[in-house]
Short mmCIF file of C-alpha atoms in Angstrom, two decimals:
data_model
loop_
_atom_site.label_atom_id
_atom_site.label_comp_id
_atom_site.label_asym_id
_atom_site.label_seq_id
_atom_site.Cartn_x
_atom_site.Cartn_y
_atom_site.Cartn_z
CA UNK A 1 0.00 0.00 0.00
CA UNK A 2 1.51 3.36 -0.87
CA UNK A 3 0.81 5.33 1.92
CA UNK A 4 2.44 2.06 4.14
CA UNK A 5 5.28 2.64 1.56
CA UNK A 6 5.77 6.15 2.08
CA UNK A 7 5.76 5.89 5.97
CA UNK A 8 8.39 3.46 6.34
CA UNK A 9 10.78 4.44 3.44
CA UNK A 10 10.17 7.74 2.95
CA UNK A 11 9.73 9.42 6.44
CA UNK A 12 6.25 10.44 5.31
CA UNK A 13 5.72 12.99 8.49
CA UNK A 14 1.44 13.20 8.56
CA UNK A 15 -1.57 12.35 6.75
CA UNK A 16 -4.83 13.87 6.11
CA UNK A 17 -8.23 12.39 5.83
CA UNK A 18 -11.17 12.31 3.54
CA UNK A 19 -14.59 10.73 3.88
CA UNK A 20 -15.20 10.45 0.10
CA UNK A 21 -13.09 10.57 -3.05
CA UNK A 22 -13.24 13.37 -5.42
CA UNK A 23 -10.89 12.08 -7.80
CA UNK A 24 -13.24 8.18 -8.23
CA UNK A 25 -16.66 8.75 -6.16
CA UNK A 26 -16.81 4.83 -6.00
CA UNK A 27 -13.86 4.42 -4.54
CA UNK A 28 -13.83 4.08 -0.69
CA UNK A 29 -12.34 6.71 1.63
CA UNK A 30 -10.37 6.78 4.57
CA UNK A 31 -13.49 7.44 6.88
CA UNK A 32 -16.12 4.98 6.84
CA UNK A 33 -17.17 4.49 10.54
CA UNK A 34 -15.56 5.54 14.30
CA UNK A 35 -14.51 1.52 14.72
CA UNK A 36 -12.66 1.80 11.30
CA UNK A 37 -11.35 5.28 11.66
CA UNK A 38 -9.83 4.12 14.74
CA UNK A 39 -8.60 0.82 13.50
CA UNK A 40 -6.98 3.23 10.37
CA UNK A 41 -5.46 5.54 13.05
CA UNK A 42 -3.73 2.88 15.20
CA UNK A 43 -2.36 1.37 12.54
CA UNK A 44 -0.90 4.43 10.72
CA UNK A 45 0.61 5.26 14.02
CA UNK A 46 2.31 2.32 14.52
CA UNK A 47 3.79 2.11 11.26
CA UNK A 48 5.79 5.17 12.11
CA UNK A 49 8.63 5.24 13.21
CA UNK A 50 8.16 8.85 14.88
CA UNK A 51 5.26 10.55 15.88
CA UNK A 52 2.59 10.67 13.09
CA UNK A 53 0.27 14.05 12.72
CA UNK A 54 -3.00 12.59 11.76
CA UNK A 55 -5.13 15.22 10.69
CA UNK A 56 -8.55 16.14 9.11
CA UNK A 57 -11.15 19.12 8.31
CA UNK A 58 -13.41 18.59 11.07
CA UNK A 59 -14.29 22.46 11.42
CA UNK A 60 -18.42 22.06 11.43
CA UNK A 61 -21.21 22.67 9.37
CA UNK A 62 -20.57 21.75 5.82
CA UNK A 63 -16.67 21.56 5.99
CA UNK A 64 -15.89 18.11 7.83
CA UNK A 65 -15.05 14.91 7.25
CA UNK A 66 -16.96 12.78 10.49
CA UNK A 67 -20.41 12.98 10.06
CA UNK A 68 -23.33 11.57 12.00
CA UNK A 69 -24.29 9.36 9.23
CA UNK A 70 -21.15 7.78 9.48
CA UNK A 71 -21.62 7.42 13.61
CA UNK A 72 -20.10 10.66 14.64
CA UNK A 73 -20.96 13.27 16.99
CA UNK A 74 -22.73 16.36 15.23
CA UNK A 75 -20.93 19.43 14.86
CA UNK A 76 -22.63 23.01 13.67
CA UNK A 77 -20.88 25.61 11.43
CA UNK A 78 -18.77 28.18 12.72
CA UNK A 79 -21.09 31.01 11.60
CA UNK A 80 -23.71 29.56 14.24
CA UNK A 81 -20.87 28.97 16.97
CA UNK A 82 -20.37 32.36 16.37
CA UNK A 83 -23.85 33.94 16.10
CA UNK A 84 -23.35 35.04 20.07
CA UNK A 85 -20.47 36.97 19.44
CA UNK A 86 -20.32 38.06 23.32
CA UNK A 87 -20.58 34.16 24.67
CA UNK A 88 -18.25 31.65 23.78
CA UNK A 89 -19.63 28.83 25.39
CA UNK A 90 -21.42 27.09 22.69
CA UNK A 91 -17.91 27.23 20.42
CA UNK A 92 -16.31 25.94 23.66
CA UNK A 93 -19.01 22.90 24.01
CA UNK A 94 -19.26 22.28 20.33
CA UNK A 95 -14.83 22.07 20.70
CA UNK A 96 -14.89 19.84 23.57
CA UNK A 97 -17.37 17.30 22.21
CA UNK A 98 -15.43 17.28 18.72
CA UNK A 99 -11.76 17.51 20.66
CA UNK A 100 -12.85 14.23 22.83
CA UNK A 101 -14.21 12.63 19.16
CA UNK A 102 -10.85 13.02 17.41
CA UNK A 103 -8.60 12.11 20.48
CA UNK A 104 -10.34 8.81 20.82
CA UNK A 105 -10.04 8.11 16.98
CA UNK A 106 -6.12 9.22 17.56
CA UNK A 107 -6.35 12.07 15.14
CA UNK A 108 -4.06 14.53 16.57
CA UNK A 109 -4.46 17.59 14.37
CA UNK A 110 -7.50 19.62 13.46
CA UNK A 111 -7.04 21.91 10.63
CA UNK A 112 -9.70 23.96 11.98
CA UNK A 113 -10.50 26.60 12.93
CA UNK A 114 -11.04 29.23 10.04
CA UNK A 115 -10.36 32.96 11.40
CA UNK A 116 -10.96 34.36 8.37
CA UNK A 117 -13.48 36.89 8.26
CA UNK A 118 -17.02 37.09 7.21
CA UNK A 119 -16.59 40.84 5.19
CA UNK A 120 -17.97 39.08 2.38
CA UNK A 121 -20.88 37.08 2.47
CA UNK A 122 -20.98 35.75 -0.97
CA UNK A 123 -17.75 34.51 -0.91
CA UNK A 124 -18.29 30.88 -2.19
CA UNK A 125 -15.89 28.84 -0.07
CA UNK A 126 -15.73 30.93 3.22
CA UNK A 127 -18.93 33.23 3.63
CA UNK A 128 -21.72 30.72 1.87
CA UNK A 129 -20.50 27.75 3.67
CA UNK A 130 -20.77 29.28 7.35
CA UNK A 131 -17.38 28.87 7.93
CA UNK A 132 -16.54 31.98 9.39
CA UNK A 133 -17.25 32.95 13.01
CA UNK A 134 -18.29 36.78 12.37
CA UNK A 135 -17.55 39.87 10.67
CA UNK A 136 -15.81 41.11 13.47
CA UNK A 137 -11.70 40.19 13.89
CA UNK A 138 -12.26 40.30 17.91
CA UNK A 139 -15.17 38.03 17.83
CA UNK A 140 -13.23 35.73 15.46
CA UNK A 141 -10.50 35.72 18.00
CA UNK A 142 -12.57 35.11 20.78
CA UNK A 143 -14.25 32.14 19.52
CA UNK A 144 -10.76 30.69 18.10
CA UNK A 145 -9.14 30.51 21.08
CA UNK A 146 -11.91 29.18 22.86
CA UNK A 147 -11.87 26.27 20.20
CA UNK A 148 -8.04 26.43 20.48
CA UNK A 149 -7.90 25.69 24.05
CA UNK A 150 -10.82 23.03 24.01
CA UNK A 151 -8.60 21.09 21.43
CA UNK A 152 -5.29 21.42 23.93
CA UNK A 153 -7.20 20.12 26.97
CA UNK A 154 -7.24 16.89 25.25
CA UNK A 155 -4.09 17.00 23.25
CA UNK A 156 -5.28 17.21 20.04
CA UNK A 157 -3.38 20.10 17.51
CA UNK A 158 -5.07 23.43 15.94
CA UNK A 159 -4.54 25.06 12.43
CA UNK A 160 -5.57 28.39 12.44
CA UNK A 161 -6.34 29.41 8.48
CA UNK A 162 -6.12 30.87 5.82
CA UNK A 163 -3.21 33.45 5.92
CA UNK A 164 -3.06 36.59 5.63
CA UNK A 165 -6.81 35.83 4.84
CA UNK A 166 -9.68 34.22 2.71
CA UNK A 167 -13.24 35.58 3.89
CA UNK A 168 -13.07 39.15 1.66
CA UNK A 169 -12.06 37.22 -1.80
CA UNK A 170 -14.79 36.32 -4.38
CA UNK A 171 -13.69 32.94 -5.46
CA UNK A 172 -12.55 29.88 -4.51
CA UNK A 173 -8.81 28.76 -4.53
CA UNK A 174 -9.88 24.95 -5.12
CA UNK A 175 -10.93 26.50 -8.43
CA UNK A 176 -8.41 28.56 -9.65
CA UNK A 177 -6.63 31.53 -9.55
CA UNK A 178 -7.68 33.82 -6.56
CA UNK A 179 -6.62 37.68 -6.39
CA UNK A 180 -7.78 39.60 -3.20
CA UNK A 181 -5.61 42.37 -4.21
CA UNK A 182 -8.83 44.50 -4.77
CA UNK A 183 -10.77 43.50 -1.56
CA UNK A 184 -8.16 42.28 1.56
CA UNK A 185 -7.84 44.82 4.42
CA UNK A 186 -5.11 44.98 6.80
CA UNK A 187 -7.74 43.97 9.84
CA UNK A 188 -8.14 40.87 8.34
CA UNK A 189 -4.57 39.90 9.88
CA UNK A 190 -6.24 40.97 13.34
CA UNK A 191 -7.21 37.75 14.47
CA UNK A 192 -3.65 36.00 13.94
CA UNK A 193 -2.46 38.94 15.88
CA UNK A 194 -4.62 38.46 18.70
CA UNK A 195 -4.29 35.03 19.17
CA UNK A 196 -0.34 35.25 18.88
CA UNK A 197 -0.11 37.58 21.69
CA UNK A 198 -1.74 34.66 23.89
CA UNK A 199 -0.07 32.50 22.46
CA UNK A 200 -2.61 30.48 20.86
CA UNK A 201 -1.25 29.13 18.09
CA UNK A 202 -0.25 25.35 17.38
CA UNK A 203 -0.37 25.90 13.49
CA UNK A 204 -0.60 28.37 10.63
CA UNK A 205 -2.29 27.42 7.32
CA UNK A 206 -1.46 29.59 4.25
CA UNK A 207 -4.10 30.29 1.62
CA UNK A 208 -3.20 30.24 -2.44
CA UNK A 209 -4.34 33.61 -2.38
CA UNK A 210 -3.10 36.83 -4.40
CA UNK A 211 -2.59 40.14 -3.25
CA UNK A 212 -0.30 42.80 -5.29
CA UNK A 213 0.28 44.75 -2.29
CA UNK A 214 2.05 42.20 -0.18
CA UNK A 215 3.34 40.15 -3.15
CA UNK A 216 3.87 41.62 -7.17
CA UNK A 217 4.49 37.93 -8.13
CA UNK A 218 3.29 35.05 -5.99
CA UNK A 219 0.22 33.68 -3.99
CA UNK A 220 1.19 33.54 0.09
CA UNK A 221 1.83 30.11 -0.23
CA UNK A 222 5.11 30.51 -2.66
CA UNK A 223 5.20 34.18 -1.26
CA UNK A 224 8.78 35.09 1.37
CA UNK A 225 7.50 38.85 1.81
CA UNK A 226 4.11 36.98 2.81
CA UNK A 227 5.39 34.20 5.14
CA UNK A 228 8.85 35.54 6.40
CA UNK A 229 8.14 38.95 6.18
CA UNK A 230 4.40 39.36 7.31
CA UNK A 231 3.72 36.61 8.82
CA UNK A 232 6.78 35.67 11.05
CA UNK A 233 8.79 39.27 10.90
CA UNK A 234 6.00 41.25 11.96
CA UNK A 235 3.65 39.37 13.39
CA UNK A 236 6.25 37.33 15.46
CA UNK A 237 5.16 33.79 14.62
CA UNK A 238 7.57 31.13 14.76
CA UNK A 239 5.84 27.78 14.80
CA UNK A 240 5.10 25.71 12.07
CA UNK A 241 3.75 26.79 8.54
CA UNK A 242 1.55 24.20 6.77
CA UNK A 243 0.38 24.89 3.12
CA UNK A 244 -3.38 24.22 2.11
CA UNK A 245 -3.50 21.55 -0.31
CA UNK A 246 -1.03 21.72 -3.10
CA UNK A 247 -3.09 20.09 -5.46
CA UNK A 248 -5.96 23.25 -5.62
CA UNK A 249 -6.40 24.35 -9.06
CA UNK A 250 -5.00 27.76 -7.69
CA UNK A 251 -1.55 26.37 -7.29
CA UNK A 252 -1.54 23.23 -9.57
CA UNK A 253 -3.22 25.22 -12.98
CA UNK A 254 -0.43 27.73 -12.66
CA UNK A 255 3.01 26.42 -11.29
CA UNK A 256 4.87 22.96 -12.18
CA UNK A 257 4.83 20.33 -9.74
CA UNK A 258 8.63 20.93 -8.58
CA UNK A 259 8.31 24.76 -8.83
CA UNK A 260 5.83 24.25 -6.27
CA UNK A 261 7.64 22.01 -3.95
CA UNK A 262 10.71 24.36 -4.12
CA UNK A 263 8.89 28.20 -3.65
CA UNK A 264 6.60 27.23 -0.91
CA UNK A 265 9.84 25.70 1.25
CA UNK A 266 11.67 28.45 0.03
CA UNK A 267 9.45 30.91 1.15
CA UNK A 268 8.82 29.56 4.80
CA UNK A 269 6.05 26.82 4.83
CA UNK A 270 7.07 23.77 7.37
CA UNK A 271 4.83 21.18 6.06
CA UNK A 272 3.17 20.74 2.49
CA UNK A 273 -0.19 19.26 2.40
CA UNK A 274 -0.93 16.95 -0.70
CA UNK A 275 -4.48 16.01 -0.05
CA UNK A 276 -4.24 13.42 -3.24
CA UNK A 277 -8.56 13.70 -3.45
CA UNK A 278 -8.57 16.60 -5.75
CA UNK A 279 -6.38 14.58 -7.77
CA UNK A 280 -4.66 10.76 -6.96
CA UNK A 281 -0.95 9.67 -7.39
CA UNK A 282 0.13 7.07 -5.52
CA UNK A 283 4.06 8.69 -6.19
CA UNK A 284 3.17 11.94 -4.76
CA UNK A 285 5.50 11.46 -1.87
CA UNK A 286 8.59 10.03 -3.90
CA UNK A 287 8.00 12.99 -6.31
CA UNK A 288 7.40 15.47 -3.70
CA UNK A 289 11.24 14.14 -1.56
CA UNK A 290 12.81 14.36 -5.26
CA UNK A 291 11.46 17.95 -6.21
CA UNK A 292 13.35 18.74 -2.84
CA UNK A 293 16.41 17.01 -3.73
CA UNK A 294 16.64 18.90 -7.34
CA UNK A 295 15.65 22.36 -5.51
CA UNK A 296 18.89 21.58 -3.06
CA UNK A 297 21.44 20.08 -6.10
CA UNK A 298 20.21 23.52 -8.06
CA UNK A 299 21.05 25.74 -5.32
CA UNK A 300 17.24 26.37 -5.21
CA UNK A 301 16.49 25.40 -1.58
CA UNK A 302 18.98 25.56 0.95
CA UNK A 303 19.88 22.85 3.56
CA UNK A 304 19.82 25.19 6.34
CA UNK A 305 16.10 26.46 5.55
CA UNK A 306 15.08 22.66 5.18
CA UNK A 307 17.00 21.50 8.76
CA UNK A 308 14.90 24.60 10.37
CA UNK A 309 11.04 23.62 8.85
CA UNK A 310 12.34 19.98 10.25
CA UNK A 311 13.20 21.59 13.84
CA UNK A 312 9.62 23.72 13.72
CA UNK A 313 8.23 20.22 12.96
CA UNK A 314 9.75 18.07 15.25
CA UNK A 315 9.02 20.84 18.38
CA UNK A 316 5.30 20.83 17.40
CA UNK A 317 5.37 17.29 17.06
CA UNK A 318 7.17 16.89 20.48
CA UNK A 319 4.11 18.70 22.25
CA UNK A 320 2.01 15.35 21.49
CA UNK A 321 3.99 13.81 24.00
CA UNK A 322 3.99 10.22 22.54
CA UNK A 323 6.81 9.63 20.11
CA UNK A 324 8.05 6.68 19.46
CA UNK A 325 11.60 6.45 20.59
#
């Protein structure tokens, strides 16, 4: 099995899961019921030779992958979580319930929540789908960290997304080519700011997204000025930088494969994310580790920026508390 493949000979570092296949509809997903989710996680785990992230979109609403069809608890959208913006405890409640869920399945990573915000309601992948806790960057970061810190109580990992911002665009990265050049506002970066300065942040997820003003040539996932210079220069963060999936139209429809790889390490992400549902290749590991290896023979990537995503990694990865060795 590839992904067995991958773990053992490649030092495949996490997974992600999906309850359906985009690429083949018939084909089964990783997620059929809590007894086989479990079953999956165990085993993945103890295949590795180091800790294992094990993560999924479990944010609520209609972004998530366990759903009570399936057996799972029930989980509502972030836009009704935050619909008392003054009282946090139904976020909190809603956190716990789904926190508890995920750490007895031994997923260890939620890539959840979205702090993006709700400035434009039509926006079809953020403001239609309820995926955004309010308008309003304080509110945002009130309800984040109160999902944040529901998460930590029972060990499981956070992903705070989608840098420096997704909720003012008007299309969807999945799709294609985004540009928020027009629309983004600095506020937007409030949230992350907020929830940096108590220190509520496990991980940062970059969005393919556009914006002339903080980039003239690349989306924030390829983008240094964006990552090093926004994100960890003045905002101070210093943890791990995960991309969103590689594989969105938005990346994959406008940059090759190894072009890819090598700008988004280049420009500061930790971890890339290959969700291999948008698209399947059972190489996409082998291919990703070689695209690394050219970008370092070509004087592309350097070894020292490499050995420091690996450090960010291996301290996150640390805070599980249950590696291997």
């Amino acid at each position: 099995m590839p992904i067995h493949r991958d773990i053992l000979d490649h030092g495949l570092g996490g997974v992600i899961l999906f309850n359906r296949c985009l690429h083949n509809p018939d084909q089964t997903a990783n997620i059929v019921s809590p007894g086989q989710l479990k079953e999956l996680c165990t085993e993945l785990q103890n295949l590795a030779p180091r800790t294992l992230l094990i993560g999924v979109d479990q944010e609520g609403g209609k972004v998530r992958r366990l759903w009570p069809e399936a057996g799972f608890e029930d989980l509502c959208s972030a836009r009704q979580m935050g619909s008392d913006t003054d009282d946090t405890a139904l976020t909190r409640e809603q956190a716990q319930t789904t926190a508890a869920m995920l750490a007895e399945l031994g997923i260890n990573c939620n890539f959840a929540p979205v702090v993006d915000l709700n400035t434009n309601t039509s926006n079809p992948i953020i403001g239609t789908l309820e995926r955004s806790f309010s308008d309003d960057p304080l509110h945002v970061a009130r309800h984040a960290a109160a999902w944040i810190d529901a998460h930590r109580t029972r060990g499981v990992l956070s992903c705070v997304k989608h840098f420096p911002g997704h909720g003012s665009s008007a299309a969807d990265s999945h799709l294609g080519f985004v540009d928020i050049s027009e629309n983004w506002e600095r506020h937007e970066l409030e949230p992350y700011r907020i929830l940096l300065r108590q220190d509520m942040v496990d991980l940062v997820m970059t969005g393919h997204l556009f914006n002339r003003h903080l980039d003239t040539d690349h989306p924030a996932t390829l983008s240094a000025p964006i990552i090093d210079g926004l994100l960890r220069t003045e905002l101070g963060y210093q943890g791990v930088v995960v991309s969103d999936d590689m594989q969105m139209k938005a990346i994959s429809d406008h940059y090759g494969f190894e072009e890819a790889v090598c700008r988004s390490l280049a420009a500061g992400v930790d971890m890339l994310v290959f969700g291999n549902n948008l698209e399947y290749g059972s190489d996409i590991c082998p291919r990703a580790i070689k695209a690394m290896d050219d970008g370092l023979a070509r004087g592309v990537l350097s070894e020292k920026r490499l050995l420091r995503s690996l450090g960010r990694v291996n301290k996150l990865k640390e805070r599980l508390g249950n590696d291997h060795d």
